[in-house]
Short mmCIF file of C-alpha atoms in Angstrom, two decimals:
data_model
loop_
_atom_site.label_atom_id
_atom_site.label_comp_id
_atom_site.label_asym_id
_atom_site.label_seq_id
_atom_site.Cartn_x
_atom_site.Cartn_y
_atom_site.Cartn_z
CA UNK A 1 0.00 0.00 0.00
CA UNK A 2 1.47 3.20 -0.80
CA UNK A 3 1.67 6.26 1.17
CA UNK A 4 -0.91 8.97 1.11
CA UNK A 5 1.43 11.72 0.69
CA UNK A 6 -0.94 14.48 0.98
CA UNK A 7 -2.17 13.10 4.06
CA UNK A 8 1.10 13.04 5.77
CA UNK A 9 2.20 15.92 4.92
CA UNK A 10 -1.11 17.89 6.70
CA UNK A 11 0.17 15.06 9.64
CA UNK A 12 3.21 16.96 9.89
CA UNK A 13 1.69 20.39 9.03
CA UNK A 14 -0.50 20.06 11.93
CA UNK A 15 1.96 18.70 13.97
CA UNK A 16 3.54 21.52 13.99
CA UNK A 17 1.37 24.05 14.73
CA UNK A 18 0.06 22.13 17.53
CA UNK A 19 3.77 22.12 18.91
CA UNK A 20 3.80 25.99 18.44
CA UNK A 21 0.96 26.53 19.94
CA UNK A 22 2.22 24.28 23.09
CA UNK A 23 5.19 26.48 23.18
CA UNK A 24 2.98 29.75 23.34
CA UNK A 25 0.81 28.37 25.78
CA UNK A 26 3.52 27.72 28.31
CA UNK A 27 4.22 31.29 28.81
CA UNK A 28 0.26 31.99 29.82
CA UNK A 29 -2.01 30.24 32.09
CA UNK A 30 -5.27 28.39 30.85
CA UNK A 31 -7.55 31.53 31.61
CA UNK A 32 -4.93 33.92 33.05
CA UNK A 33 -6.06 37.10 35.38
CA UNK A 34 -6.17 40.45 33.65
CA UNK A 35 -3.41 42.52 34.00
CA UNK A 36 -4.65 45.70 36.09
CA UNK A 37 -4.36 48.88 34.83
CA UNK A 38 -2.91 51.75 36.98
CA UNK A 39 -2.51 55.24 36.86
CA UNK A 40 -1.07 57.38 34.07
CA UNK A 41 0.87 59.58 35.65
CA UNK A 42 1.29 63.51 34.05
CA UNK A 43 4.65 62.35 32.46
CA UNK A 44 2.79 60.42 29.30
CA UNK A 45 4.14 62.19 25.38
CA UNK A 46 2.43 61.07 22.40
CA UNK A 47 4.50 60.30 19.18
CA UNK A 48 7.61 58.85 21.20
CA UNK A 49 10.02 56.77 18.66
CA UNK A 50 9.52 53.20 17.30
CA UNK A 51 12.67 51.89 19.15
CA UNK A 52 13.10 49.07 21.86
CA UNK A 53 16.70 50.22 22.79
CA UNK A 54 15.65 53.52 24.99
CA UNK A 55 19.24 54.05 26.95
CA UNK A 56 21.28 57.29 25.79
CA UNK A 57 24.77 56.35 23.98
CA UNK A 58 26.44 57.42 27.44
CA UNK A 59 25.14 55.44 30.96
CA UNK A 60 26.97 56.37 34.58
CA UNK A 61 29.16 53.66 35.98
CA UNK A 62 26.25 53.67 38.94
CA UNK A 63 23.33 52.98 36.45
CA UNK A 64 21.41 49.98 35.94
CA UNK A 65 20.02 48.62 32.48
CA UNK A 66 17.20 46.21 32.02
CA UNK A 67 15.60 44.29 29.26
CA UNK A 68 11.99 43.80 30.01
CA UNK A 69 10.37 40.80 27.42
CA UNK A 70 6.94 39.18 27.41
CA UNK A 71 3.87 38.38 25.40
CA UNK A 72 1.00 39.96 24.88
CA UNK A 73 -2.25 37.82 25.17
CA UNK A 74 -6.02 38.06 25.36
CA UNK A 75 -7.68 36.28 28.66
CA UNK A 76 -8.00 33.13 26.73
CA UNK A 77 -4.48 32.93 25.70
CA UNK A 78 -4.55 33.51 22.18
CA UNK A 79 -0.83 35.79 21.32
CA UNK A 80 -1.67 39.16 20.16
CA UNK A 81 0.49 40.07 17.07
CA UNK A 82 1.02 43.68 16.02
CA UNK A 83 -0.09 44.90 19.54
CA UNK A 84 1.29 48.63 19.98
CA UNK A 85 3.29 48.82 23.52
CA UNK A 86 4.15 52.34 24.46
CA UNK A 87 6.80 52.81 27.46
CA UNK A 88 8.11 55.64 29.40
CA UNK A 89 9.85 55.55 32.89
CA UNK A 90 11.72 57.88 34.84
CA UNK A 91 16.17 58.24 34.79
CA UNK A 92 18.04 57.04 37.71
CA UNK A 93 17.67 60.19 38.84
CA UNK A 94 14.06 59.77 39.36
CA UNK A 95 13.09 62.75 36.90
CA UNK A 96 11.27 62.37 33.41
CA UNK A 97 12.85 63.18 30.39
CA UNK A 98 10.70 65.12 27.73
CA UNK A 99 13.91 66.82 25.86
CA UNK A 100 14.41 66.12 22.25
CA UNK A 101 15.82 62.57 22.19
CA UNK A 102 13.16 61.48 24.77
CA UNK A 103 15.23 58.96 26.59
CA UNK A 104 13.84 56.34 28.65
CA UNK A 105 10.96 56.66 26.09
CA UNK A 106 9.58 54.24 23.36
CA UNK A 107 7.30 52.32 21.47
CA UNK A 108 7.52 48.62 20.23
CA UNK A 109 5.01 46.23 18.57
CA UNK A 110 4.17 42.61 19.71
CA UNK A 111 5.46 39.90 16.96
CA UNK A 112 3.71 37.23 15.34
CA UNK A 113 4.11 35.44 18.09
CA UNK A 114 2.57 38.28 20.30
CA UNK A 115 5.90 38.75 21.94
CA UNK A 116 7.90 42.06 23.05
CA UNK A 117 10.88 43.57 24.00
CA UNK A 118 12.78 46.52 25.09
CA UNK A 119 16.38 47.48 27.23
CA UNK A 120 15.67 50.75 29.18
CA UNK A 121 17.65 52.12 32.07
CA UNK A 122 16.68 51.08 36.29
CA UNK A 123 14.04 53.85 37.10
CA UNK A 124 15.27 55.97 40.39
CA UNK A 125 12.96 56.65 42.65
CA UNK A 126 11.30 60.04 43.23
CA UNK A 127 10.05 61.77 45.63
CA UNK A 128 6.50 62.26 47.11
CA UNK A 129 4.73 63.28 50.30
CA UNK A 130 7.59 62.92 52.43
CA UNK A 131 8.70 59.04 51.32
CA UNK A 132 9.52 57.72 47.75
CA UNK A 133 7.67 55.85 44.73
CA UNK A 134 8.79 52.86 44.15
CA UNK A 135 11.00 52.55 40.96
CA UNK A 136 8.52 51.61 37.96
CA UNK A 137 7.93 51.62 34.23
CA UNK A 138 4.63 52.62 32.48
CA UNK A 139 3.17 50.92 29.88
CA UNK A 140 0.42 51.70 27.50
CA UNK A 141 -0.96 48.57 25.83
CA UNK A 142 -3.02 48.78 22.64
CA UNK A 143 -5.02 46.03 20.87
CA UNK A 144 -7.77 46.99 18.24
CA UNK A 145 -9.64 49.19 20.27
CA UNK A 146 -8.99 48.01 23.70
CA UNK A 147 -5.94 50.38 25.44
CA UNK A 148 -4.66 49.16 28.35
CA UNK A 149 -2.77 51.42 30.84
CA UNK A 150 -0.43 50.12 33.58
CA UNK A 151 2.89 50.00 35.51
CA UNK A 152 5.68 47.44 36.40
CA UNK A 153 7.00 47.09 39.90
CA UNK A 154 9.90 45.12 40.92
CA UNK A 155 9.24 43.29 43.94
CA UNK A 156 12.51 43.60 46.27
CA UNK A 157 11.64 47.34 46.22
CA UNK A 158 10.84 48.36 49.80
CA UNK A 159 8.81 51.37 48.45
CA UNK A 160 6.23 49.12 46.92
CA UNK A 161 2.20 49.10 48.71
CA UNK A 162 1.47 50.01 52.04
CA UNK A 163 4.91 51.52 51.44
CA UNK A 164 4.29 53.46 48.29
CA UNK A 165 3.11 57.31 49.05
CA UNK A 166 0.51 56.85 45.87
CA UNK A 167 -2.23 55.46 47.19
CA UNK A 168 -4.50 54.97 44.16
CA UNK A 169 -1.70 53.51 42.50
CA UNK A 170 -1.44 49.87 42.22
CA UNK A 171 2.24 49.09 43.27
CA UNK A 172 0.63 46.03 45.75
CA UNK A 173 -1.41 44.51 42.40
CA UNK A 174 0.24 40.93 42.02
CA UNK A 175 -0.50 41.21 38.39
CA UNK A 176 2.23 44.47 38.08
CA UNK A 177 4.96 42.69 40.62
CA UNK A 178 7.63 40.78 38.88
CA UNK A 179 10.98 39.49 40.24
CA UNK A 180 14.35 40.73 38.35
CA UNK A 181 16.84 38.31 37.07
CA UNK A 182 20.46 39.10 37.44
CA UNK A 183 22.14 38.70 33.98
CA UNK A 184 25.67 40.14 34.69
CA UNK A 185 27.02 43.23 32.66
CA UNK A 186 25.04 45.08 29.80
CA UNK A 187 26.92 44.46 26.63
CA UNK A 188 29.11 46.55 25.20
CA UNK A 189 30.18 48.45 28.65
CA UNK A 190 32.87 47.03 31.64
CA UNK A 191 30.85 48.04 34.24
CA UNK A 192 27.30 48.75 33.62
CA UNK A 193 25.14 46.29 35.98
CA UNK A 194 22.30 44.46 33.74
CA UNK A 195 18.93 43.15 34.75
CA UNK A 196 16.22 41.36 32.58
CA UNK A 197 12.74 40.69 33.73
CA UNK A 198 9.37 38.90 31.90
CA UNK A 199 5.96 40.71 31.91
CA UNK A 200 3.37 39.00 30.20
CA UNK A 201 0.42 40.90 29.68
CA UNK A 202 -3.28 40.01 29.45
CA UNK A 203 -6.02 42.38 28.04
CA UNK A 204 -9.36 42.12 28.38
CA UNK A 205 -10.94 42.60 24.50
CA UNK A 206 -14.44 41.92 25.70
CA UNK A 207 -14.70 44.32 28.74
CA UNK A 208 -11.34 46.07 28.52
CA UNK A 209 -11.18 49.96 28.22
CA UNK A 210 -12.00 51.27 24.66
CA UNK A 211 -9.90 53.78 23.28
CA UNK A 212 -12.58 56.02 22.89
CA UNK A 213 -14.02 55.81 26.50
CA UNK A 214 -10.80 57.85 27.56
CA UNK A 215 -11.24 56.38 30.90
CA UNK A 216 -7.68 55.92 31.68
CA UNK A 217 -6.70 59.36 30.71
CA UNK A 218 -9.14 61.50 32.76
CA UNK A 219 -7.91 59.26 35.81
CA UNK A 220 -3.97 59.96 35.13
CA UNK A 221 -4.50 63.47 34.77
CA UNK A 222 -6.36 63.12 37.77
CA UNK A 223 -4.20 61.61 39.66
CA UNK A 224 -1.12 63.99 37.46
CA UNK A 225 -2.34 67.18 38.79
CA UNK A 226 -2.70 65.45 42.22
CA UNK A 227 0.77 63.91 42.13
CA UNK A 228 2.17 67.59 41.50
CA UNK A 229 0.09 69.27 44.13
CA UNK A 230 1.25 66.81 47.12
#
């Protein structure tokens, strides 16, 4: 009997694409909790470059770089390709850059595969009402029409909730707290410490924020104009 070549061939095909899928799957639980938004901040620019390497060509021997990767899924799993993931954070010296070469500042699209990635600086810590915020990067995830606005916390910072001086921000979510890996010296310097860190990140597309609600917005320049007036 000879071999049905066709049918082997889908065999393999589907094979696969099962296997790929298994891959995908490992990085996201079975019905995974949506990540949680949090607050804005005044500090947001619109228009910052398409780049995932946001560190200026010259770092202090006393900085810290880290590469922040993950995927982007839906609730159910499924990898998001082509997702828009906008990023700003503060310097090591805790302040904002909005100059002309925006450090610090970025914006990166999910792959087919619904994965990211980006190499920023440490974020310093700033002041407010008498303590510190915890050190922190804001994202702004968008799918379709569902946006998605939210921070990363690392979690051996001291700083983070009941510690953190914001109070409607969400530094004690478990969704925004990751753990940072060591991972030696940031290439292409002697000295420079290096971190890397995953943060997967689950939207909502049924009951997630539309774009057009603005919801997220009005509550970081809320919570902006508050931050400024502590």
């Amino acid at each position: 009997m000879g071999v049905n070549w066709i049918s082997f061939l889908i065999l393999i095909t589907l094979s696969i694409a099962t296997h790929s899928d298994t891959i995908k799957r490992n990085h996201c639980k079975v019905h995974p909790t949506t990540t949680s938004d949090d607050a804005e901040g005044p500090f947001f620019i619109n228009d910052a470059p398409v780049r995932s390497y946001l560190l200026p060509p010259v770092i202090n021997e006393t900085e810290e770089a880290i590469t922040v990767t993950g995927f982007v899924t839906d609730t159910g799993c499924q990898h998001l390709s082509g997702a828009k993931v906008e990023i700003w954070s503060a310097g090591s010296d805790g302040e904002y850059h909005d100059d002309d070469d925006l450090w610090y500042r970025g914006v990166v699209y999910t792959d087919s595969d619904g994965s990211y990635s980006f190499t920023t600086l440490v974020p310093g810590r700033y002041p407010l009402s008498n303590s510190l915020r915890p050190s922190h990067i804001h994202f702004k995830v968008r799918y379709d029409d569902i946006e998605l606005t939210t921070q990363l916390y690392f979690s051996d910072d001291p700083y983070l909730s009941p510690n953190d001086p914001c109070k409607s921000c969400g530094s004690g979510e478990e969704t925004l707290i990751r753990v940072r890996n060591d991972s030696g010296i940031l290439n292409g310097t002697d000295t420079i410490k290096y971190w890397s860190i995953e943060f997967d990140i689950h939207l909502d597309l049924v009951d997630g924020t539309k774009v057009s609600d603005g919801t997220n917005q009005i509550v970081g320049w809320i919570v902006g104009f508050w931050l400024l007036f502590v």
